[in-house]
Amino acid sequence: MEENMEEGQTQKGCSECCLKCLSGIPYASLIATILLYAGVALFCGCGHEALSGTVTILQTYFEVVRSPVDALDVFTMIDIFKYVIYGVAAAFFVYGILLMVEGFFTTGAIRDLYGDFKITTCGRCVSAWFIMLTYIFMLAWLGVTAFTSLPVFMYFNIWNTCQNMTLLEGSLSQVESANLCFDLRQYGIVSIGEERRLCANNENFKKMCESNELDLTFHLFVCALAGAGAAVIAMVHYLMVLSANWAYVKDACRMQKYEDIKSKEEQELHDIHSTRSKERLNAYT
């Protein structure tokens, strides 16, 4: 009987400990972190592969050659974008961890778990710094989303034209096919003086439309755009969480000052009462 009671108390203690640990998890920050990691992974992974597919398309079908000298051509820009993607992936992996740690330390359940604590000026400054930094990152991801929509628009035009050409194959004349062209100068990929056109009557045009590279690269850029949008939503979610935490810390700081003043006044009243009691006792004796 006693063993059953001890087992029941042990199980109750374990369940209470688990519930306490689960209640200490900042779920809002956890959801925002998962969304941020998913968006950054989607943007970086799909964006990197889409840029590699773009290099293949330019070299294979448009016959664009990498500049032998150290010039800022389209291939150099693509290499720079790839290095930027590496940096973005590493930076936001660390930033997500920092925001999760900040969420743990500003969760009420964690404070109850570890007992009373003191709100310091440093803690308030850290919360304010995270709000400002997250707001800047949100604006940056909005710019990244707008920038990512440009290759999506370009590839959509090419992909849509290929789809229409497949449907109208045989009904267009030779002159009409020669006038239907893609000029890379329109998108700023090559310089004005370098003519890189691919017309519908060209064999490379048909090969490009029938290849998997075009379809895959287009959909990879779409996924990268979706990842950037998810990162924007994660930043907005973080801003809401951080603002709520800031408000809680501010109220807790005011309550802490009130408790300090109240404790000081009670101590002064206690000292006054003790002094009067001693004076009365001395007067009586």
Coordinates of C-alpha atoms in Angstrom, one line a residue:
M1 CA 0.0 0.0 0.0
E2 CA 2.8 2.4 0.9
E3 CA 4.7 1.5 -2.3
N4 CA 1.6 2.3 -4.4
M5 CA 1.3 5.7 -2.6
E6 CA 4.9 6.5 -3.2
E7 CA 4.6 5.5 -6.9
G8 CA 1.5 7.7 -7.2
Q9 CA 3.3 10.7 -5.6
T10 CA 6.3 10.1 -7.9
Q11 CA 4.1 10.1 -11.0
K12 CA 2.3 13.2 -9.7
G13 CA 5.6 14.9 -9.2
C14 CA 6.8 14.0 -12.7
S15 CA 3.6 15.1 -14.3
E16 CA 3.7 18.4 -12.5
C17 CA 7.3 18.9 -13.5
C18 CA 6.4 18.2 -17.1
L19 CA 3.4 20.5 -17.1
K20 CA 5.6 23.2 -15.5
C21 CA 8.3 22.8 -18.2
L22 CA 5.7 22.8 -21.0
S23 CA 4.1 25.9 -19.6
G24 CA 7.5 27.6 -19.7
I25 CA 7.8 27.3 -23.4
P26 CA 7.2 30.6 -25.3
Y27 CA 4.9 29.2 -27.9
A28 CA 4.4 32.4 -29.8
S29 CA 8.2 32.8 -30.2
L30 CA 8.4 29.1 -31.1
I31 CA 5.9 29.4 -33.9
A32 CA 7.6 32.6 -35.2
T33 CA 11.0 30.8 -35.1
I34 CA 9.7 27.8 -37.0
L35 CA 8.1 30.0 -39.6
L36 CA 11.3 32.1 -39.9
Y37 CA 13.5 29.0 -40.4
A38 CA 11.1 27.5 -42.9
G39 CA 10.9 30.7 -44.9
V40 CA 14.7 31.3 -44.8
A41 CA 15.4 27.7 -45.7
L42 CA 12.9 27.8 -48.6
F43 CA 14.3 31.1 -49.9
C44 CA 18.0 30.2 -49.6
G45 CA 17.7 26.7 -50.9
C46 CA 15.4 27.4 -53.8
G47 CA 17.0 30.7 -54.6
H48 CA 20.5 29.1 -54.8
E49 CA 19.3 26.3 -57.1
A50 CA 17.3 28.8 -59.2
L51 CA 20.4 30.9 -59.7
S52 CA 22.3 27.8 -60.8
G53 CA 19.6 27.0 -63.2
T54 CA 19.7 30.5 -64.6
V55 CA 23.4 30.1 -65.3
T56 CA 22.7 26.9 -67.2
I57 CA 19.9 28.5 -69.3
L58 CA 22.0 31.6 -70.1
Q59 CA 25.1 29.5 -71.2
T60 CA 23.2 26.8 -73.0
Y61 CA 20.4 28.5 -74.8
F62 CA 21.2 32.2 -74.9
E63 CA 25.0 31.5 -75.4
V64 CA 26.1 34.1 -72.9
V65 CA 29.8 33.7 -72.1
R66 CA 31.4 34.5 -68.8
S67 CA 33.7 37.5 -69.1
P68 CA 37.4 36.5 -69.0
V69 CA 38.4 39.7 -67.2
D70 CA 37.2 40.8 -63.7
A71 CA 34.1 42.6 -65.0
L72 CA 30.8 42.9 -63.3
D73 CA 28.7 40.7 -65.6
V74 CA 25.6 38.7 -64.9
F75 CA 27.6 35.6 -63.8
T76 CA 29.6 37.7 -61.3
M77 CA 26.3 39.1 -59.9
I78 CA 24.9 35.6 -59.6
D79 CA 28.0 34.5 -57.6
I80 CA 27.6 37.5 -55.3
F81 CA 23.9 36.6 -54.8
K82 CA 24.9 33.1 -53.8
Y83 CA 27.3 34.3 -51.2
V84 CA 24.6 36.7 -49.9
I85 CA 22.3 33.7 -49.6
Y86 CA 25.0 31.8 -47.5
G87 CA 25.3 34.8 -45.2
V88 CA 21.5 35.2 -44.9
A89 CA 21.1 31.6 -43.9
A90 CA 23.8 31.7 -41.2
A91 CA 22.7 35.1 -39.8
F92 CA 19.0 34.3 -39.4
F93 CA 19.8 30.9 -37.9
V94 CA 21.6 32.7 -35.1
Y95 CA 19.0 35.5 -34.9
G96 CA 16.2 33.0 -34.5
I97 CA 18.1 31.3 -31.6
L98 CA 18.6 34.7 -30.0
L99 CA 14.9 35.6 -30.2
M100 CA 14.0 32.2 -28.8
V101 CA 16.3 32.8 -25.8
E102 CA 14.8 36.3 -25.3
G103 CA 11.3 34.7 -25.4
F104 CA 12.3 32.2 -22.7
F105 CA 13.6 34.8 -20.4
T106 CA 10.5 37.0 -20.8
T107 CA 7.9 34.3 -20.3
G108 CA 6.0 34.5 -17.1
A109 CA 6.1 30.8 -16.6
I110 CA 9.9 30.7 -16.6
R111 CA 10.0 33.5 -14.1
D112 CA 7.6 31.5 -11.8
L113 CA 9.7 28.4 -12.3
Y114 CA 13.0 30.1 -11.2
G115 CA 11.4 32.3 -8.6
D116 CA 11.5 36.1 -8.2
F117 CA 13.9 38.1 -10.2
K118 CA 14.8 41.7 -10.8
I119 CA 14.0 43.6 -14.0
T120 CA 17.3 45.5 -14.9
T121 CA 17.8 48.4 -17.2
C122 CA 19.9 46.1 -19.4
G123 CA 17.0 43.7 -19.9
R124 CA 14.7 46.5 -21.0
C125 CA 17.4 47.8 -23.4
V126 CA 17.9 44.4 -24.9
S127 CA 14.1 44.0 -25.5
A128 CA 14.0 47.5 -27.1
W129 CA 17.0 46.6 -29.2
F130 CA 15.4 43.4 -30.5
I131 CA 12.2 45.3 -31.4
M132 CA 14.2 47.9 -33.5
L133 CA 16.4 45.2 -35.1
T134 CA 13.4 43.0 -36.0
Y135 CA 11.6 46.0 -37.5
I136 CA 14.7 46.7 -39.7
F137 CA 14.9 43.1 -40.8
M138 CA 11.2 43.1 -41.6
L139 CA 11.8 46.1 -44.0
A140 CA 14.8 44.2 -45.4
W141 CA 12.7 41.1 -46.1
L142 CA 10.1 43.2 -47.8
G143 CA 12.8 44.5 -50.1
V144 CA 14.0 41.0 -50.7
T145 CA 10.5 39.9 -51.5
A146 CA 10.0 42.7 -54.0
F147 CA 13.4 41.9 -55.6
T148 CA 12.7 38.2 -55.8
S149 CA 9.5 39.0 -57.7
L150 CA 11.5 40.4 -60.6
P151 CA 13.0 37.0 -61.8
V152 CA 9.6 35.4 -61.2
F153 CA 8.0 38.0 -63.5
M154 CA 10.7 37.4 -66.1
Y155 CA 10.5 33.6 -66.1
F156 CA 6.7 33.8 -66.1
N157 CA 6.8 35.7 -69.4
I158 CA 9.2 33.2 -70.9
W159 CA 7.3 30.2 -69.6
N160 CA 4.0 31.6 -70.7
T161 CA 5.3 32.4 -74.2
C162 CA 6.6 28.8 -74.5
Q163 CA 3.2 27.5 -73.4
N164 CA 1.5 29.6 -76.0
M165 CA 4.0 28.7 -78.7
T166 CA 3.3 25.0 -78.0
L167 CA -0.4 25.6 -78.5
L168 CA 0.1 27.7 -81.7
E169 CA 2.8 25.5 -83.2
G170 CA 2.3 25.3 -87.0
S171 CA -0.2 28.2 -87.2
L172 CA 2.5 31.0 -87.1
S173 CA 4.3 32.1 -90.3
Q174 CA 8.0 32.3 -90.6
V175 CA 7.9 36.1 -90.3
E176 CA 5.8 36.0 -87.2
S177 CA 8.1 33.4 -85.6
A178 CA 11.1 35.6 -86.4
N179 CA 9.5 38.6 -84.8
L180 CA 8.7 36.8 -81.5
C181 CA 11.9 37.1 -79.6
F182 CA 13.4 37.3 -76.1
D183 CA 16.0 40.0 -75.7
L184 CA 18.0 39.9 -72.6
R185 CA 18.8 43.6 -72.8
Q186 CA 15.1 44.3 -71.8
Y187 CA 15.8 42.7 -68.4
G188 CA 19.2 44.3 -67.9
I189 CA 21.0 40.9 -68.0
V190 CA 23.4 42.0 -70.7
S191 CA 24.7 45.4 -71.7
I192 CA 23.0 47.5 -74.4
G193 CA 25.7 46.9 -76.9
E194 CA 25.6 43.2 -76.6
E195 CA 22.7 41.7 -78.5
R196 CA 21.5 38.4 -77.0
R197 CA 18.2 37.5 -78.7
L198 CA 16.4 34.2 -78.9
C199 CA 13.6 34.1 -81.4
A200 CA 10.8 31.5 -81.9
N201 CA 12.3 30.3 -85.2
N202 CA 15.6 29.4 -83.5
E203 CA 16.3 25.8 -82.6
N204 CA 17.6 26.9 -79.1
F205 CA 14.2 28.5 -78.4
K206 CA 12.4 25.2 -79.0
K207 CA 15.0 23.2 -76.9
M208 CA 14.7 25.7 -74.1
C209 CA 10.9 25.4 -74.0
E210 CA 11.1 21.6 -74.1
S211 CA 13.8 21.4 -71.4
N212 CA 13.2 20.8 -67.7
E213 CA 15.6 23.6 -66.7
L214 CA 13.1 26.4 -67.6
D215 CA 10.1 24.9 -65.8
L216 CA 12.2 23.9 -62.8
T217 CA 14.0 27.3 -62.5
F218 CA 10.7 29.1 -62.8
H219 CA 9.0 27.1 -60.0
L220 CA 12.2 27.4 -57.8
F221 CA 12.0 31.2 -58.0
V222 CA 8.3 31.0 -57.1
C223 CA 9.2 28.9 -54.0
A224 CA 12.0 31.4 -53.1
L225 CA 9.4 34.2 -53.3
A226 CA 7.1 32.2 -51.1
G227 CA 10.0 31.7 -48.6
A228 CA 10.7 35.4 -48.5
G229 CA 7.0 36.1 -47.9
A230 CA 7.0 33.6 -45.0
A231 CA 10.1 35.4 -43.5
V232 CA 8.2 38.7 -43.7
I233 CA 5.2 37.1 -41.8
A234 CA 7.7 35.7 -39.2
M235 CA 9.2 39.1 -38.7
V236 CA 5.7 40.6 -38.2
H237 CA 4.9 37.8 -35.7
Y238 CA 8.2 38.5 -33.9
L239 CA 7.3 42.2 -33.7
M240 CA 4.0 41.4 -32.0
V241 CA 5.6 39.0 -29.5
L242 CA 8.5 41.4 -28.7
S243 CA 6.1 44.3 -28.3
A244 CA 3.9 42.3 -25.9
N245 CA 7.1 41.2 -24.0
W246 CA 8.2 44.8 -23.8
A247 CA 4.9 45.9 -22.4
Y248 CA 5.0 43.1 -19.8
V249 CA 8.6 44.0 -18.8
K250 CA 7.7 47.7 -18.5
D251 CA 4.7 46.9 -16.3
A252 CA 6.8 44.5 -14.2
C253 CA 9.4 47.2 -13.8
R254 CA 6.8 49.6 -12.5
M255 CA 5.4 46.9 -10.2
Q256 CA 9.0 46.2 -9.0
K257 CA 9.5 49.9 -8.1
Y258 CA 6.2 50.0 -6.3
E259 CA 7.1 46.9 -4.3
D260 CA 10.5 48.4 -3.4
I261 CA 8.9 51.7 -2.3
K262 CA 6.2 49.7 -0.3
S263 CA 8.8 47.5 1.3
K264 CA 10.9 50.6 2.2
E265 CA 7.9 52.4 3.8
E266 CA 7.0 49.3 5.8
Q267 CA 10.6 49.0 7.0
E268 CA 10.5 52.6 8.1
L269 CA 7.2 52.2 9.9
H270 CA 8.6 49.1 11.6
D271 CA 11.7 51.0 12.7
I272 CA 9.6 53.9 14.0
H273 CA 7.3 51.4 15.9
S274 CA 10.4 49.7 17.4
T275 CA 11.9 53.0 18.4
R276 CA 8.7 54.1 20.2
S277 CA 8.4 50.8 21.9
K278 CA 11.9 51.1 23.3
E279 CA 11.2 54.7 24.4
R280 CA 8.1 53.6 26.3
L281 CA 9.9 50.7 27.9
N282 CA 12.7 53.0 29.0
A283 CA 10.2 55.5 30.3
Y284 CA 8.4 52.8 32.2
T285 CA 11.6 51.4 33.8

